[in-house]
Short mmCIF file of C-alpha atoms in Angstrom, two decimals:
data_model
loop_
_atom_site.label_atom_id
_atom_site.label_comp_id
_atom_site.label_asym_id
_atom_site.label_seq_id
_atom_site.Cartn_x
_atom_site.Cartn_y
_atom_site.Cartn_z
CA ARG A 541 27.64 -7.81 49.92
CA SER A 542 26.69 -4.53 48.30
CA ARG A 543 23.20 -3.12 48.02
CA ARG A 544 21.99 -2.06 44.60
CA LEU A 545 20.89 1.44 43.89
CA SER A 546 17.84 2.30 41.80
CA GLY A 547 18.30 1.28 38.19
CA LYS A 548 20.89 -1.45 38.76
CA PHE A 549 20.20 -5.08 38.12
CA MET A 550 22.06 -8.27 38.80
CA GLU A 551 22.93 -11.03 36.38
CA SER A 552 24.64 -14.38 36.75
CA SER A 553 26.96 -15.89 34.18
CA THR A 554 27.18 -19.57 33.33
CA SER A 555 30.30 -19.74 35.47
CA GLY A 556 28.34 -18.61 38.48
CA ASN A 557 29.88 -15.14 38.67
CA ILE A 558 27.50 -12.34 39.55
CA SER A 559 27.87 -8.81 38.30
CA ALA A 560 25.95 -5.60 38.77
CA VAL A 561 25.31 -3.54 35.68
CA ASP A 562 25.65 0.07 36.74
CA PRO A 563 24.42 2.68 34.25
CA SER A 564 27.35 5.09 34.28
CA PRO A 565 27.42 8.26 32.15
CA GLY A 566 28.29 7.58 28.54
CA ASN A 567 26.94 4.04 28.55
CA GLU A 568 23.84 4.73 26.46
CA ALA A 569 22.53 1.15 26.39
CA ALA A 570 22.88 0.81 30.17
CA GLU A 571 21.23 4.19 30.73
CA GLN A 572 18.27 3.14 28.59
CA LEU A 573 17.96 -0.13 30.45
CA SER A 574 18.21 1.70 33.77
CA SER A 575 15.41 4.06 32.73
CA LEU A 576 13.28 1.10 31.73
CA LEU A 577 13.84 -0.72 35.02
CA ASP A 578 13.12 2.43 37.03
CA ASN A 579 9.70 2.67 35.41
CA VAL A 580 8.68 -0.96 35.73
CA PRO A 581 6.41 -1.44 38.78
CA GLY A 582 7.84 -4.84 39.61
CA ALA A 583 10.85 -7.14 39.33
CA VAL A 584 11.97 -8.30 35.90
CA TYR A 585 13.74 -11.64 35.68
CA ARG A 586 14.96 -14.43 33.46
CA GLY A 587 14.53 -17.99 34.70
CA LEU A 588 15.52 -21.44 33.50
CA ARG A 589 13.74 -24.81 33.46
CA ASP A 590 15.11 -25.78 36.89
CA TRP A 591 13.64 -22.63 38.48
CA SER A 592 17.09 -21.06 38.76
CA ILE A 593 17.30 -17.34 37.96
CA VAL A 594 20.04 -15.81 35.81
CA PHE A 595 18.82 -12.23 35.68
CA LEU A 596 16.91 -10.33 38.35
CA GLY A 597 15.88 -6.73 38.93
CA ALA A 598 16.67 -5.03 42.22
CA GLU A 599 12.94 -4.55 42.94
CA VAL A 600 12.84 -8.18 44.05
CA GLU A 601 14.30 -7.12 47.39
CA ARG A 602 11.22 -5.03 48.14
CA LEU A 603 8.95 -7.88 47.09
CA THR A 604 10.67 -10.71 48.93
CA GLY A 605 13.06 -9.21 51.46
CA TYR A 606 15.94 -11.08 49.79
CA LEU A 607 18.77 -9.44 47.86
CA PRO A 608 18.88 -10.41 44.17
CA GLU A 609 22.20 -12.26 44.48
CA VAL A 610 20.66 -14.65 47.00
CA PHE A 611 18.61 -16.11 44.16
CA LEU A 612 21.35 -15.75 41.56
CA ARG A 613 23.80 -17.68 43.73
CA ARG A 614 21.09 -20.27 44.31
CA GLU A 615 21.29 -19.81 48.06
CA VAL A 616 17.49 -19.65 47.87
CA ASN A 617 15.47 -21.23 45.07
CA TRP A 618 12.29 -19.43 44.00
CA LYS A 619 10.28 -22.57 44.74
CA GLN A 620 11.30 -22.26 48.39
CA ILE A 621 9.47 -18.98 48.87
CA VAL A 622 6.26 -19.91 47.03
CA HIS A 623 3.56 -20.63 49.60
CA PRO A 624 3.35 -24.42 50.20
CA GLU A 625 -0.39 -24.41 49.59
CA ASP A 626 0.05 -22.69 46.21
CA LEU A 627 3.19 -24.45 45.00
CA PRO A 628 1.58 -27.63 43.56
CA GLY A 629 -0.89 -25.62 41.50
CA VAL A 630 1.82 -23.22 40.32
CA VAL A 631 4.12 -26.06 39.26
CA GLU A 632 1.30 -27.81 37.41
CA ARG A 633 0.24 -24.61 35.65
CA PHE A 634 3.80 -23.95 34.47
CA ARG A 635 4.21 -27.57 33.35
CA SER A 636 0.92 -27.46 31.47
CA ALA A 637 1.84 -24.19 29.76
CA ALA A 638 5.18 -25.59 28.61
CA GLY A 639 3.51 -28.78 27.41
CA THR A 640 1.12 -26.88 25.15
CA MET A 641 3.75 -24.30 24.17
CA GLU A 642 1.85 -21.32 25.55
CA LYS A 643 3.71 -18.12 24.82
CA ASN A 644 2.28 -15.86 27.50
CA LEU A 645 1.23 -16.82 30.99
CA ARG A 646 -0.11 -15.04 34.06
CA VAL A 647 -0.23 -16.83 37.39
CA ARG A 648 -1.14 -15.50 40.81
CA TYR A 649 0.26 -17.03 43.96
CA ARG A 650 1.49 -16.22 47.44
CA ILE A 651 5.09 -16.04 48.58
CA ARG A 652 6.64 -16.02 52.01
CA ARG A 653 9.02 -13.13 52.48
CA ARG A 654 12.25 -13.34 54.38
CA ASP A 655 10.56 -11.92 57.49
CA GLY A 656 7.84 -14.59 57.34
CA SER A 657 5.07 -12.32 56.07
CA GLU A 658 3.05 -13.24 53.01
CA ARG A 659 2.53 -11.32 49.79
CA TRP A 660 0.49 -12.00 46.68
CA LEU A 661 2.35 -11.84 43.37
CA GLU A 662 1.25 -11.90 39.77
CA ASP A 663 3.89 -13.69 37.73
CA ARG A 664 3.68 -12.54 34.10
CA ARG A 665 5.74 -14.85 31.93
CA GLN A 666 6.86 -14.91 28.34
CA MET A 667 7.71 -18.51 27.60
CA ILE A 668 10.68 -19.08 25.30
CA TYR A 669 11.16 -22.35 23.36
CA ASP A 670 14.08 -23.74 21.35
CA GLU A 671 13.96 -24.82 17.71
CA GLN A 672 12.71 -28.27 18.73
CA GLY A 673 9.80 -26.74 20.62
CA ARG A 674 11.23 -27.53 24.05
CA PHE A 675 10.83 -25.04 26.85
CA SER A 676 14.09 -23.14 27.19
CA ARG A 677 13.65 -20.18 29.52
CA VAL A 678 11.20 -17.59 30.75
CA ASP A 679 11.39 -13.81 30.74
CA GLY A 680 9.04 -12.46 33.34
CA LEU A 681 7.75 -9.66 35.50
CA LEU A 682 6.76 -10.05 39.15
CA LEU A 683 4.09 -7.67 40.44
CA ASP A 684 2.92 -7.20 44.02
CA ILE A 685 -0.89 -7.53 43.98
CA THR A 686 -1.41 -7.94 47.73
CA GLU A 687 -3.59 -4.85 48.07
CA GLU A 688 -5.61 -5.77 45.00
CA LYS A 689 -6.21 -9.27 46.37
CA GLY A 690 -7.25 -7.78 49.69
CA THR A 691 -9.82 -5.60 47.94
CA GLU A 692 -11.10 -8.59 45.95
CA ASP A 693 -11.41 -10.71 49.09
CA ASN A 694 -13.28 -7.95 50.93
CA LEU A 695 -15.66 -7.54 48.00
CA ARG A 696 -16.21 -11.29 47.84
CA ARG A 697 -17.05 -11.41 51.55
CA THR A 698 -19.43 -8.47 51.17
CA VAL A 699 -21.23 -10.12 48.25
CA SER A 700 -21.41 -13.39 50.16
CA LEU A 701 -22.94 -11.62 53.18
CA LEU A 702 -25.42 -9.80 50.94
CA ASN A 703 -26.50 -13.04 49.27
CA ALA A 704 -26.92 -14.74 52.62
CA THR A 705 -29.06 -11.85 53.83
CA LEU A 706 -31.22 -11.91 50.69
CA GLU A 707 -31.80 -15.64 50.93
CA SER A 708 -32.68 -15.54 54.62
CA THR A 709 -35.45 -12.96 54.30
CA ALA A 710 -39.10 -13.98 54.00
CA ASP A 711 -39.71 -11.39 51.29
CA GLY A 712 -39.32 -11.89 47.58
CA ILE A 713 -36.70 -9.47 46.24
CA LEU A 714 -36.03 -8.41 42.68
CA VAL A 715 -33.54 -5.66 41.81
CA VAL A 716 -33.37 -4.26 38.28
CA ASP A 717 -30.62 -2.03 36.92
CA ALA A 718 -31.02 1.09 34.75
CA ALA A 719 -30.82 -0.99 31.57
CA GLY A 720 -33.80 -3.11 32.58
CA LYS A 721 -31.69 -6.14 33.42
CA ILE A 722 -32.20 -8.23 36.53
CA ALA A 723 -29.28 -7.51 38.81
CA ILE A 724 -30.28 -9.35 41.98
CA SER A 725 -33.07 -11.70 43.01
CA ASN A 726 -33.55 -14.22 45.75
CA ARG A 727 -34.98 -17.73 45.84
CA ARG A 728 -38.08 -16.54 47.69
CA PHE A 729 -39.07 -14.32 44.74
CA LEU A 730 -38.90 -17.30 42.35
CA GLU A 731 -40.94 -19.46 44.70
CA MET A 732 -43.64 -16.82 45.31
CA TRP A 733 -44.32 -16.31 41.61
CA ARG A 734 -43.22 -19.73 40.36
CA ILE A 735 -40.91 -18.16 37.80
CA PRO A 736 -39.00 -20.70 35.69
CA GLU A 737 -35.22 -20.73 36.03
CA GLU A 738 -34.78 -20.01 32.31
CA VAL A 739 -36.77 -16.76 32.65
CA MET A 740 -34.54 -15.54 35.46
CA ALA A 741 -31.45 -16.74 33.63
CA SER A 742 -32.32 -14.44 30.73
CA LYS A 743 -31.89 -11.45 33.08
CA GLU A 744 -34.77 -9.76 31.21
CA ASP A 745 -36.92 -7.79 33.63
CA GLU A 746 -39.84 -7.60 31.16
CA ARG A 747 -39.99 -11.39 30.81
CA ALA A 748 -40.08 -11.87 34.57
CA LEU A 749 -42.74 -9.21 35.15
CA SER A 750 -44.85 -10.51 32.25
CA PHE A 751 -44.81 -13.92 33.86
CA VAL A 752 -45.93 -12.41 37.16
CA LEU A 753 -48.70 -10.36 35.53
CA GLU A 754 -50.07 -13.41 33.76
CA GLN A 755 -50.67 -15.01 37.15
CA LEU A 756 -52.55 -11.93 38.40
CA LYS A 757 -55.17 -12.04 35.66
#
C-alpha cells in the first residue's frame, strides 16, 4: 500500500476500486483541489447513510492513525473508532438531524486511534438530501479539538474548585465587574443580607446594594 503525499486524497468508486488523485502539473482542477486540501486544518470526507466513506482526505491518517484506504475499503467502519461511550449519542444526534432535515450539523465526540489513544474530534457536516427529502449523503470536515477540550476541561475544574471554595467560606462574598454587574457571589452573602433570588438573578449591583442599605437604616 502506498502512502499519500500532501495534497493527495483518496476516493472509492461504486465498484470498490480506490484511486489516488495526484495533482500533477497541467491538471488545473487537481492543482486547485490540492491547494484547498493543503489549507484545510482537518480531514474532508464524503459519507453515506450506512457510515461508509467514499471520499477521504489524507489528513485522516494523522487524526486516526489509519490510512484513508482502510476506511474506503471498509476494512474499518467509522463507527468502530468512535468511543463506545459517545457512540449512542452520536448516532442519535445524526438520526435526529436527518429526521428533521437539518442542513448543517456540528458534533463533538471522542475516537480511539489505531494505537489505542483517544482524541476529540469536531465533526462538521453538511447534510445532503434527495428530491424526496431522504437523507442521501454527508460532506464533512473532521477537526482535532483535543487541545481545546483539554483547555475547557481545565477551566471547568478551576471554576468548580473556585465555587467550592467560595461556598465553604464563612464570609459573604460579592464580586462586581467594571460594568457594575455581579460577577460572583456566594450563598453566605445572600443569607447574611436576606437578598431575594430575583435581585441576584438580575446581576445588577445597584439593586443588591440598595437592598442591603435598606436593612442598615
